[in-house]
Amino acid sequence: MMNRKMARTFTLGTFALVAVLCAARSGRGGDAKAPYPSMAPLDEYLMADRDAEIALARSAAPPSISSDATVMVLGRHGYETAVKGKNGFVCIVDRAWMSGFDSPEFWNAKNRGPSCFNPQAARSILPITLKRTDLVLAGLSKDQIMDGIKKVFQNKEIPALEPGAMAYMLSKQGRLNDSAGHWVPHLMFYVPVTDNMTWGADMPGSPVLLNPHFNGAPEPVTEFLVPVSQWSDGSPASTDHH
Amino acid sequence: MSTNRHLIEQEELMAYLDGELPTDRATETLSHLELCPECQTLAADFRGLSQDLLAWEVETREVSISSEMDAALAERLQKREAAKVSWPKVENRVMTNRWVWAGALAILCVAVGLLMLTGRNKKDNHSTVYPSMAPFGQYLIPDRNAEIAMARSAAPESISGDAKILVLGRQGYETAVEGKNGFVCLVERSWVSPFDSAGFWNPKMRSPACFNPAAARSILPLTIKRTEMVLAGLSKAQMIDSIKAGFDKKELPAPESGAMCYMMSRAGYLNDAVGHFVPHLMFYVPLTDKSSWGADLPDSPVTLNPQFEGGPEPITEFVIPVAKWSDGTAAPDM
């Protein structure tokens, strides 16, 4: 039963991702149709209830992982530590500006992407999130943010990507974008920028998908996704997918 | 099995063999089975008993029954049918009667009890199920095309169709088909198991795997190395020493970032306890604690595979089950 559910999850997830990618591609046509052409007021990106944001961040991974994780929440001056952890994982709620720079939802104030980074990713991927957030909060344009990211990599201000960097995204309370909603529970794996074929990603029958949100534009990181069968609370994924 | 020495209870092991455990618990069970000869033997006993019960048929009447008795029985049956007496329908006498089930269950309970009682005494024998290398011919697949097909079955055709294929010959692995996408597919044999695995010399094991380019460069050499040493007739201790030396001298590569592999074949046979297991992906990282991936924690989809784990290869291998076999069919119930 479990694996049939996984099959349905994966199939639906694939369709959803295709829909998301198609939406992103069509959004490149012109800003006139872009639903989120610029940054919304900062308050729309913030969560008023700090405890709710902590809970949402923790929902990215099973409690056996997230309950001992450091939790960061977004404040007016950037992400700040709300709970000090002890297992090396760091859980946060990503905002829309962690999308690809060409995503039409780059400024979607409704997006909430709960993620729990493992220790390797917390040291080498989370700094990208923090840096993008700092640049956003400084009021920079997309082009300026991209330039800023390029510079920090050139200056080696962001640590080199560690082997084994990965993250959990198993929250059904999240909202990844307008098309996919909370999408499906999945794991994310980070490697130095590479071709999707090196993991067999997006090939017919492959359970591996490429997430295009870094992929050298400008971060020199490729992110692969593998859908899994259960949400972080242990419930099966297929019945909740939309 | 019920003592604290084991991570799985007998009931769970039976549920596991019946495909009734959740995937995460099943993968934990597999990991434990890999390193627990006692549990492997018990699992094999359970499976054998189950198969015996399923194969058990009530014997048909003896052919030597006299024609007179045969005729009398036929007449009696005819009379009953005429009287419209309803008899239990016995279309297939294999395990269709509740009393047969009850009897089977009783036998199973007795067998489990006996196994529990004798478990300690059998411990020494458990580690000798495959005490040494079998004749090398038993590890070979006579039909080269069959081995190529099995190797390709580790990944979807969109990947394995363009992969390089290795097959095992009497001199080691050799290239059967040149590839063009950087993946390398082969059928691994039992000696890629942990050195303390009871199935290390199991000649029945067939483990189809397709390594991605990073793993083909940094993990596949370990399979090749182990195979060469096996063919050279080295002992386990000698193999361990040689692998250690290979890493110390950097003759063996460190795992490349992004090294992973597909194991989605339902044609494989990973060990006596799990058969072809479930389709899954494997990820290789420099030796690390399993907690760094949240492996084997409640509700985590990630499981540690103890294949390497510093014994002696300085590599940690994580397993993540996926939904479908390489041919696109949904994976069966665990």
Coordinates of C-alpha atoms in Angstrom, one line a residue:
Chain A
M1 CA 0.0 0.0 0.0
M2 CA 2.8 2.4 1.0
N3 CA 4.6 2.1 -2.3
R4 CA 1.5 2.5 -4.4
K5 CA 0.9 5.7 -2.5
M6 CA 4.4 6.7 -3.2
A7 CA 3.8 6.0 -6.9
R8 CA 0.7 8.3 -6.9
T9 CA 2.6 10.9 -5.0
F10 CA 5.5 10.9 -7.4
T11 CA 3.3 11.0 -10.4
L12 CA 1.2 13.8 -9.1
G13 CA 4.3 15.6 -7.9
T14 CA 5.8 15.4 -11.3
F15 CA 2.8 16.8 -13.0
A16 CA 2.8 19.6 -10.4
L17 CA 6.4 20.4 -11.0
V18 CA 5.9 20.5 -14.7
A19 CA 3.0 22.9 -14.2
V20 CA 5.2 25.0 -12.0
L21 CA 8.0 25.1 -14.5
C22 CA 5.6 25.8 -17.4
A23 CA 4.2 28.7 -15.3
A24 CA 7.7 30.0 -14.7
R25 CA 8.6 29.8 -18.4
S26 CA 5.4 31.5 -19.5
G27 CA 6.0 34.2 -17.0
R28 CA 9.2 35.2 -18.7
G29 CA 7.3 36.6 -21.7
G30 CA 6.9 40.0 -20.2
D31 CA 6.4 41.9 -17.0
A32 CA 3.0 43.1 -18.1
K33 CA 1.5 39.7 -17.1
A34 CA 3.8 39.2 -14.1
P35 CA 1.5 38.9 -11.0
Y36 CA 4.3 40.0 -8.6
P37 CA 6.4 42.5 -10.5
S38 CA 8.1 44.0 -7.4
M39 CA 8.6 43.5 -3.7
A40 CA 5.5 43.8 -1.6
P41 CA 5.6 45.7 1.7
L42 CA 7.9 43.9 4.1
D43 CA 5.1 43.2 6.5
E44 CA 3.4 40.9 4.0
Y45 CA 6.4 38.6 4.1
L46 CA 6.6 38.5 7.9
M47 CA 4.6 36.2 10.1
A48 CA 3.0 38.0 12.9
D49 CA 3.0 35.0 15.2
R50 CA 6.5 34.0 16.1
D51 CA 5.5 30.7 17.6
A52 CA 3.5 29.9 14.4
E53 CA 6.6 30.5 12.3
I54 CA 8.7 28.3 14.6
A55 CA 6.1 25.5 14.3
L56 CA 5.9 26.0 10.5
A57 CA 9.7 25.8 10.3
R58 CA 9.7 22.6 12.4
S59 CA 7.1 21.0 10.2
A60 CA 9.7 20.6 7.4
A61 CA 11.0 17.5 9.0
P62 CA 9.8 14.8 11.3
P63 CA 9.8 15.8 15.0
S64 CA 12.6 13.3 15.6
I65 CA 14.8 15.7 13.6
S66 CA 13.2 19.2 13.9
S67 CA 12.5 19.2 17.6
D68 CA 16.3 19.3 18.3
A69 CA 17.0 21.7 15.4
T70 CA 18.0 25.3 15.6
V71 CA 15.0 27.4 14.4
M72 CA 15.3 30.7 12.7
V73 CA 12.5 33.2 12.0
L74 CA 12.4 36.2 9.7
G75 CA 12.4 39.6 11.4
R76 CA 12.7 43.1 10.0
H77 CA 16.4 42.9 9.9
G78 CA 16.8 39.4 8.6
Y79 CA 16.6 35.9 10.0
E80 CA 17.3 35.5 13.7
T81 CA 17.7 32.5 15.9
A82 CA 14.5 31.8 17.8
V83 CA 15.5 28.4 19.2
K84 CA 19.0 27.1 19.7
G85 CA 19.3 23.5 18.6
K86 CA 21.6 20.6 19.4
N87 CA 21.6 18.3 16.4
G88 CA 23.1 20.5 13.8
F89 CA 19.9 20.8 11.7
V90 CA 18.6 24.3 11.1
C91 CA 14.9 24.8 10.2
I92 CA 13.5 28.0 8.6
V93 CA 10.7 29.2 6.5
D94 CA 12.0 30.3 3.1
R95 CA 10.4 33.3 1.4
A96 CA 9.7 33.9 -2.2
W97 CA 13.1 35.4 -3.0
M98 CA 14.6 32.0 -2.7
S99 CA 13.0 31.2 -6.1
G100 CA 14.9 31.4 -9.3
F101 CA 15.6 35.0 -10.3
D102 CA 13.5 34.5 -13.4
S103 CA 10.5 33.1 -11.5
P104 CA 7.3 35.2 -11.8
E105 CA 6.8 34.5 -8.2
F106 CA 10.1 35.9 -6.9
W107 CA 8.1 38.6 -5.0
N108 CA 5.1 36.5 -4.1
A109 CA 4.5 37.5 -0.5
K110 CA 2.3 34.5 0.2
N111 CA 5.0 31.9 -0.3
R112 CA 6.2 30.0 2.7
G113 CA 8.8 27.3 2.2
P114 CA 9.5 25.3 5.4
S115 CA 13.0 23.7 5.2
C116 CA 15.2 21.8 7.6
F117 CA 18.9 21.9 6.5
N118 CA 21.2 19.1 7.6
P119 CA 24.4 20.2 9.3
Q120 CA 26.3 20.3 6.0
A121 CA 23.7 22.3 4.3
A122 CA 23.3 24.6 7.3
R123 CA 26.9 25.5 6.9
S124 CA 27.0 25.9 3.1
I125 CA 23.5 26.4 1.7
L126 CA 21.8 28.3 4.5
P127 CA 24.3 31.2 4.1
I128 CA 22.9 31.7 0.6
T129 CA 19.4 32.2 2.0
L130 CA 20.6 34.6 4.6
K131 CA 22.6 36.6 2.1
R132 CA 19.7 36.9 -0.4
T133 CA 17.5 37.9 2.5
D134 CA 19.9 40.6 3.6
L135 CA 20.1 42.0 0.1
V136 CA 16.3 42.0 -0.2
L137 CA 15.9 43.8 3.1
A138 CA 18.4 46.3 1.9
G139 CA 16.0 47.2 -0.8
L140 CA 18.1 46.1 -3.8
S141 CA 16.7 45.2 -7.2
K142 CA 16.8 41.7 -8.6
D143 CA 19.8 42.6 -10.7
Q144 CA 21.6 44.1 -7.8
I145 CA 20.8 41.0 -5.6
M146 CA 22.2 38.8 -8.4
D147 CA 25.4 40.9 -8.5
G148 CA 25.7 40.8 -4.8
I149 CA 25.4 37.0 -4.8
K150 CA 28.0 36.7 -7.5
K151 CA 30.4 38.8 -5.5
V152 CA 30.1 36.9 -2.3
F153 CA 30.9 33.7 -4.2
Q154 CA 33.8 35.4 -6.0
N155 CA 35.1 36.6 -2.7
K156 CA 34.5 33.3 -1.1
E157 CA 32.4 34.9 1.6
I158 CA 30.0 32.0 1.4
P159 CA 31.6 28.6 2.4
A160 CA 32.2 26.1 -0.3
L161 CA 29.4 23.5 -0.7
E162 CA 29.9 20.6 1.6
P163 CA 29.5 17.0 0.5
G164 CA 26.3 15.5 1.7
A165 CA 24.4 18.8 2.0
M166 CA 20.7 18.1 1.9
A167 CA 17.4 19.3 3.3
Y168 CA 14.0 18.1 4.3
M169 CA 10.8 19.7 2.9
L170 CA 8.1 17.5 4.3
S171 CA 5.7 20.1 5.4
K172 CA 2.1 20.1 4.4
Q173 CA 1.6 23.4 5.9
G174 CA 3.9 25.1 3.5
R175 CA 3.0 27.0 0.3
L176 CA 5.8 26.8 -2.2
N177 CA 4.0 28.8 -4.9
D178 CA 0.6 29.6 -6.4
S179 CA 0.7 26.6 -8.7
A180 CA 1.9 23.8 -6.5
G181 CA 0.7 24.9 -3.0
H182 CA 2.5 22.6 -0.5
W183 CA 3.4 20.3 -3.4
V184 CA 4.6 16.9 -2.2
P185 CA 7.0 16.0 0.6
H186 CA 10.5 15.8 -0.8
L187 CA 14.2 15.8 0.0
M188 CA 16.6 18.2 -1.6
F189 CA 20.2 17.4 -2.4
Y190 CA 22.9 20.0 -3.2
V191 CA 25.9 19.4 -5.4
P192 CA 28.3 21.7 -7.3
V193 CA 26.6 23.0 -10.4
T194 CA 26.2 20.2 -12.8
D195 CA 24.1 18.9 -15.7
N196 CA 20.8 17.3 -14.7
M197 CA 21.8 14.2 -16.5
T198 CA 24.5 13.4 -14.0
W199 CA 21.7 12.3 -11.7
G200 CA 19.4 11.1 -14.4
A201 CA 17.1 13.9 -13.3
D202 CA 13.9 14.6 -15.3
M203 CA 14.4 11.5 -17.5
P204 CA 11.4 9.3 -18.2
G205 CA 10.8 7.0 -15.3
S206 CA 13.4 8.7 -13.0
P207 CA 12.4 9.5 -9.5
V208 CA 14.9 12.4 -9.5
L209 CA 13.9 16.0 -10.5
L210 CA 16.0 19.1 -11.0
N211 CA 15.0 22.2 -9.1
P212 CA 16.2 25.1 -11.2
H213 CA 16.2 27.7 -8.4
F214 CA 20.0 27.9 -8.1
N215 CA 21.7 26.1 -11.0
G216 CA 24.4 28.6 -11.7
A217 CA 22.1 31.6 -11.8
P218 CA 24.1 32.8 -10.1
E219 CA 24.7 30.3 -7.3
P220 CA 27.1 27.6 -8.4
V221 CA 24.9 24.9 -6.9
T222 CA 22.6 22.3 -8.5
E223 CA 19.6 21.1 -6.4
F224 CA 18.0 17.8 -7.0
L225 CA 14.6 16.6 -5.6
V226 CA 13.4 13.2 -4.6
P227 CA 9.7 13.0 -3.6
V228 CA 9.0 10.7 -0.6
S229 CA 5.8 9.1 0.6
Q230 CA 5.0 10.8 3.9
W231 CA 4.6 14.2 5.3
S232 CA 6.6 15.1 8.4
D233 CA 3.8 14.1 10.7
G234 CA 3.8 10.6 9.3
S235 CA 0.7 10.9 7.2
P236 CA 0.7 9.6 3.7
A237 CA 1.2 12.2 1.0
S238 CA -1.0 11.2 -1.8
T239 CA -4.3 12.0 -0.3
D240 CA -3.3 15.5 0.6
H241 CA -1.8 16.5 -2.7
H242 CA -3.5 19.0 -4.9
Chain B
M1 CA 14.8 -11.7 18.9
S2 CA 12.8 -10.3 21.8
T3 CA 15.8 -9.3 23.8
N4 CA 17.3 -5.9 23.7
R5 CA 20.1 -7.0 21.5
H6 CA 17.9 -6.8 18.5
L7 CA 16.3 -3.8 16.9
I8 CA 13.3 -5.8 15.6
E9 CA 10.8 -7.9 17.4
Q10 CA 9.8 -11.3 16.0
E11 CA 6.3 -10.0 15.2
E12 CA 7.8 -7.2 13.2
L13 CA 10.1 -9.6 11.4
M14 CA 7.1 -11.7 10.4
A15 CA 5.2 -8.6 9.3
Y16 CA 8.3 -7.5 7.4
L17 CA 8.4 -10.8 5.5
D18 CA 4.7 -10.5 4.8
G19 CA 5.2 -7.0 3.4
E20 CA 3.2 -5.4 6.1
L21 CA 5.8 -3.0 7.6
P22 CA 5.9 0.6 6.6
T23 CA 8.8 1.4 4.3
D24 CA 10.9 3.2 6.8
R25 CA 10.6 0.5 9.4
A26 CA 11.2 -2.1 6.7
T27 CA 14.4 -0.5 5.6
E28 CA 15.5 -0.3 9.3
T29 CA 14.7 -4.0 9.5
L30 CA 16.8 -4.7 6.4
S31 CA 19.7 -2.8 7.8
H32 CA 19.5 -4.8 11.0
L33 CA 19.2 -8.1 9.1
E34 CA 22.3 -7.2 7.1
L35 CA 24.4 -7.5 10.3
C36 CA 22.5 -10.0 12.3
P37 CA 23.1 -13.6 11.3
E38 CA 20.7 -14.8 14.0
C39 CA 17.9 -12.7 12.5
Q40 CA 18.8 -13.7 9.0
T41 CA 18.5 -17.4 9.9
L42 CA 15.3 -16.8 11.8
A43 CA 13.9 -14.8 8.8
A44 CA 14.9 -17.6 6.5
D45 CA 13.2 -20.1 8.8
F46 CA 10.1 -18.1 8.9
R47 CA 10.1 -17.8 5.1
G48 CA 10.7 -21.5 4.7
L49 CA 8.0 -22.4 7.1
S50 CA 5.6 -20.1 5.4
Q51 CA 6.5 -21.5 2.0
D52 CA 6.1 -25.0 3.3
L53 CA 2.7 -24.2 4.7
L54 CA 1.6 -22.6 1.4
A55 CA 2.8 -25.6 -0.5
W56 CA 1.1 -28.0 1.8
E57 CA -1.7 -29.9 0.1
V58 CA -4.1 -32.5 1.5
E59 CA -3.1 -35.6 -0.2
T60 CA -5.3 -36.9 -2.9
R61 CA -6.7 -40.4 -2.5
E62 CA -4.4 -43.3 -3.1
V63 CA -4.5 -44.7 -6.6
S64 CA -4.5 -48.1 -5.1
I65 CA -8.1 -47.7 -3.7
S66 CA -10.0 -50.6 -5.0
S67 CA -12.5 -50.1 -7.8
E68 CA -15.2 -51.4 -5.5
M69 CA -14.5 -48.8 -2.8
D70 CA -14.3 -46.1 -5.5
A71 CA -17.6 -47.1 -6.9
A72 CA -19.1 -47.1 -3.4
L73 CA -17.8 -43.7 -2.6
A74 CA -19.1 -42.4 -5.9
E75 CA -22.5 -43.9 -5.2
R76 CA -22.6 -42.3 -1.7
L77 CA -21.7 -39.0 -3.1
Q78 CA -24.4 -39.3 -5.8
K79 CA -27.0 -40.0 -3.1
R80 CA -25.9 -37.0 -1.1
E81 CA -26.1 -34.7 -4.1
A82 CA -29.5 -36.1 -4.8
A83 CA -30.5 -35.3 -1.3
K84 CA -29.2 -31.8 -1.8
V85 CA -26.9 -32.0 1.1
S86 CA -24.6 -29.0 1.0
W87 CA -20.9 -29.8 1.5
P88 CA -18.1 -27.3 1.9
K89 CA -16.7 -26.3 -1.4
V90 CA -13.2 -27.6 -1.9
E91 CA -12.1 -26.2 -5.2
N92 CA -8.5 -26.0 -4.1
R93 CA -7.4 -27.9 -1.1
V94 CA -4.4 -25.7 -0.5
M95 CA -5.0 -23.7 2.7
T96 CA -8.7 -23.0 2.1
N97 CA -10.1 -24.5 5.3
R98 CA -10.0 -22.5 8.5
W99 CA -8.9 -25.6 10.4
V100 CA -6.0 -25.9 8.1
W101 CA -5.1 -22.3 8.8
A102 CA -5.5 -22.8 12.5
G103 CA -3.3 -25.9 12.3
A104 CA -0.7 -24.0 10.4
L105 CA -0.7 -21.2 12.9
A106 CA -0.2 -23.7 15.7
I107 CA 2.7 -25.3 13.9
L108 CA 4.2 -21.8 13.3
C109 CA 3.8 -20.9 17.0
V110 CA 5.5 -24.1 18.0
A111 CA 8.3 -23.6 15.5
V112 CA 8.8 -20.0 16.7
G113 CA 9.0 -21.3 20.2
L114 CA 11.5 -23.9 19.3
L115 CA 13.6 -21.4 17.5
M116 CA 13.6 -19.2 20.5
L117 CA 14.7 -22.0 22.7
T118 CA 17.4 -23.1 20.5
G119 CA 18.4 -19.7 19.3
R120 CA 21.4 -19.4 21.5
N121 CA 22.7 -22.8 20.6
K122 CA 22.3 -22.1 16.9
K123 CA 24.2 -18.8 17.1
D124 CA 27.5 -20.3 16.1
N125 CA 25.9 -22.0 13.2
H126 CA 24.1 -18.9 11.9
S127 CA 27.4 -17.3 11.0
T128 CA 28.3 -20.3 8.9
V129 CA 25.4 -20.3 6.5
Y130 CA 27.9 -19.2 3.9
P131 CA 31.1 -19.8 5.7
S132 CA 33.4 -19.5 2.7
M133 CA 33.5 -18.7 -0.9
A134 CA 31.5 -21.1 -3.1
P135 CA 32.9 -22.4 -6.3
F136 CA 33.4 -19.4 -8.5
G137 CA 31.1 -20.7 -11.2
Q138 CA 28.1 -20.2 -8.8
Y139 CA 28.7 -16.5 -8.8
L140 CA 28.6 -16.2 -12.6
I141 CA 25.6 -15.8 -14.8
P142 CA 26.1 -18.1 -17.7
D143 CA 24.0 -16.0 -20.1
R144 CA 25.9 -12.8 -20.8
N145 CA 22.9 -11.2 -22.3
A146 CA 20.8 -12.0 -19.2
E147 CA 23.5 -10.3 -17.0
I148 CA 23.5 -7.2 -19.3
A149 CA 19.7 -7.1 -19.1
M150 CA 19.7 -7.5 -15.3
A151 CA 22.3 -4.8 -14.9
R152 CA 20.2 -2.4 -17.0
S153 CA 17.2 -3.1 -14.9
A154 CA 18.7 -1.1 -12.1
A155 CA 17.6 2.1 -13.6
P156 CA 14.9 3.3 -16.0
E157 CA 15.7 2.7 -19.6
S158 CA 16.1 6.4 -20.2
I159 CA 19.2 6.1 -18.1
S160 CA 20.5 2.6 -18.4
G161 CA 19.9 2.4 -22.1
D162 CA 22.9 4.7 -22.7
A163 CA 24.9 3.4 -19.8
K164 CA 28.1 1.4 -19.9
I165 CA 27.5 -2.2 -18.8
L166 CA 30.0 -4.4 -17.0
V167 CA 29.6 -8.1 -16.5
L168 CA 31.4 -10.5 -14.2
G169 CA 33.8 -12.9 -15.9
R170 CA 36.4 -15.3 -14.6
Q171 CA 39.0 -12.6 -14.6
G172 CA 36.8 -9.9 -13.0
Y173 CA 34.3 -7.4 -14.3
E174 CA 34.7 -6.6 -18.0
T175 CA 33.0 -4.1 -20.3
A176 CA 30.2 -5.7 -22.2
V177 CA 28.7 -2.5 -23.7
E178 CA 30.2 0.9 -24.0
G179 CA 28.0 3.7 -22.8
K180 CA 27.7 7.4 -23.6
N181 CA 26.0 9.1 -20.6
G182 CA 28.6 8.4 -17.9
F183 CA 26.4 6.0 -16.0
V184 CA 27.8 2.5 -15.4
C185 CA 25.5 -0.5 -14.6
L186 CA 26.5 -3.9 -13.3
V187 CA 25.3 -6.7 -11.2
E188 CA 27.1 -6.7 -7.9
R189 CA 27.8 -10.0 -6.0
S190 CA 27.7 -10.8 -2.4
W191 CA 31.2 -9.7 -1.5
V192 CA 30.2 -6.0 -1.7
S193 CA 28.2 -6.7 1.5
P194 CA 29.8 -5.7 4.8
F195 CA 32.6 -7.9 5.8
D196 CA 30.8 -9.1 8.9
S197 CA 27.6 -9.9 6.9
A198 CA 26.5 -13.5 7.1
G199 CA 25.7 -13.3 3.4
F200 CA 29.1 -12.2 2.4
W201 CA 29.7 -15.4 0.4
N202 CA 26.1 -16.0 -0.7
P203 CA 26.4 -17.1 -4.3
K204 CA 22.7 -16.4 -5.0
M205 CA 23.0 -12.7 -4.5
R206 CA 22.5 -10.5 -7.6
S207 CA 22.4 -6.8 -7.0
P208 CA 21.8 -4.7 -10.1
A209 CA 23.1 -1.1 -9.7
C210 CA 23.6 1.9 -12.0
F211 CA 26.2 4.3 -10.7
N212 CA 26.0 7.9 -11.8
P213 CA 29.2 9.4 -13.3
A214 CA 30.4 10.7 -9.9
A215 CA 29.8 7.2 -8.3
A216 CA 31.2 5.4 -11.3
R217 CA 34.5 7.3 -10.7
S218 CA 34.6 7.0 -7.0
I219 CA 32.4 4.1 -5.7
L220 CA 32.6 1.6 -8.5
P221 CA 36.4 1.2 -8.1
L222 CA 35.6 -0.3 -4.7
T223 CA 33.5 -3.0 -6.2
I224 CA 36.2 -3.6 -8.8
K225 CA 38.8 -3.8 -6.1
R226 CA 36.9 -6.2 -3.9
T227 CA 36.2 -8.4 -6.9
E228 CA 39.8 -8.5 -7.8
M229 CA 40.8 -9.5 -4.3
V230 CA 38.1 -12.2 -4.2
L231 CA 39.3 -13.6 -7.5
A232 CA 42.9 -13.6 -6.1
G233 CA 41.7 -15.8 -3.2
L234 CA 42.4 -13.3 -0.4
S235 CA 40.9 -13.8 3.0
K236 CA 38.5 -11.2 4.4
A237 CA 41.2 -9.9 6.7
Q238 CA 43.6 -9.5 3.8
M239 CA 40.9 -7.7 1.8
I240 CA 40.3 -5.3 4.7
D241 CA 44.0 -4.6 5.0
S242 CA 44.4 -4.0 1.3
I243 CA 41.4 -1.6 1.2
K244 CA 42.7 0.3 4.1
A245 CA 46.1 0.6 2.5
G246 CA 44.5 1.7 -0.8
F247 CA 42.8 4.6 0.9
D248 CA 45.9 5.4 3.0
K249 CA 47.9 5.6 -0.2
K250 CA 45.1 7.4 -2.0
E251 CA 45.0 4.6 -4.6
L252 CA 41.3 4.4 -3.9
P253 CA 39.4 7.6 -4.5
A254 CA 37.3 9.5 -1.9
P255 CA 33.6 9.7 -2.8
E256 CA 32.9 12.5 -5.2
S257 CA 30.3 15.1 -4.3
G258 CA 27.0 13.9 -5.7
A259 CA 27.9 10.3 -6.0
M260 CA 24.7 8.2 -6.1
C261 CA 23.2 5.2 -7.7
Y262 CA 20.0 3.6 -8.8
M263 CA 18.8 0.3 -7.5
M264 CA 15.3 0.0 -8.9
S265 CA 15.4 -3.6 -10.3
R266 CA 12.9 -6.1 -9.3
A267 CA 15.0 -8.8 -10.9
G268 CA 17.6 -8.5 -8.2
Y269 CA 18.2 -10.7 -5.2
L270 CA 19.8 -8.6 -2.4
N271 CA 20.0 -11.3 0.2
D272 CA 18.0 -14.3 1.5
A273 CA 15.9 -12.2 3.8
V274 CA 14.6 -9.5 1.5
G275 CA 14.8 -10.8 -2.0
H276 CA 14.6 -7.8 -4.3
F277 CA 13.7 -5.4 -1.5
V278 CA 12.1 -2.2 -2.7
P279 CA 13.3 0.2 -5.4
H280 CA 15.6 2.8 -4.0
L281 CA 18.3 5.3 -4.6
M282 CA 21.6 5.3 -2.7
F283 CA 23.8 8.3 -1.9
Y284 CA 27.4 8.2 -0.9
V285 CA 29.2 10.7 1.3
P286 CA 32.4 10.8 3.2
L287 CA 32.1 8.9 6.4
T288 CA 29.7 10.6 8.7
D289 CA 27.3 10.0 11.5
K290 CA 23.9 8.9 10.3
S291 CA 22.3 11.6 12.3
S292 CA 23.7 14.2 9.9
W293 CA 21.0 13.0 7.4
G294 CA 18.4 12.2 10.0
A295 CA 18.7 8.6 9.0
D296 CA 16.8 5.8 10.9
L297 CA 14.9 8.3 13.0
P298 CA 11.2 7.9 13.4
D299 CA 9.3 9.0 10.3
S300 CA 12.5 9.8 8.4
P301 CA 12.5 8.5 4.8
V302 CA 16.3 8.1 5.0
T303 CA 18.0 4.9 6.1
L304 CA 21.6 4.1 6.7
N305 CA 23.0 1.2 4.6
P306 CA 25.9 -0.3 6.6
Q307 CA 27.6 -1.6 3.4
F308 CA 30.8 0.5 4.0
E309 CA 30.5 2.7 7.1
G310 CA 34.2 2.7 7.9
G311 CA 34.6 -1.0 7.7
P312 CA 37.0 -0.3 6.2
E313 CA 35.8 2.1 3.4
P314 CA 35.5 5.7 4.8
I315 CA 32.1 6.1 3.2
T316 CA 28.6 6.4 4.5
E317 CA 25.8 5.2 2.3
F318 CA 22.2 6.4 2.7
V319 CA 19.1 4.8 1.1
I320 CA 15.9 6.4 0.1
P321 CA 13.0 4.2 -1.2
V322 CA 11.2 5.4 -4.3
A323 CA 7.8 4.6 -5.7
K324 CA 8.4 2.6 -8.8
W325 CA 10.6 -0.1 -10.3
S326 CA 12.7 0.7 -13.2
D327 CA 10.1 -0.5 -15.6
G328 CA 7.7 2.1 -14.4
T329 CA 5.5 -0.3 -12.4
A330 CA 4.5 0.6 -8.9
A331 CA 6.6 -1.2 -6.3
P332 CA 4.6 -4.0 -4.6
D333 CA 3.7 -3.9 -1.0
M334 CA 6.7 -4.4 1.3

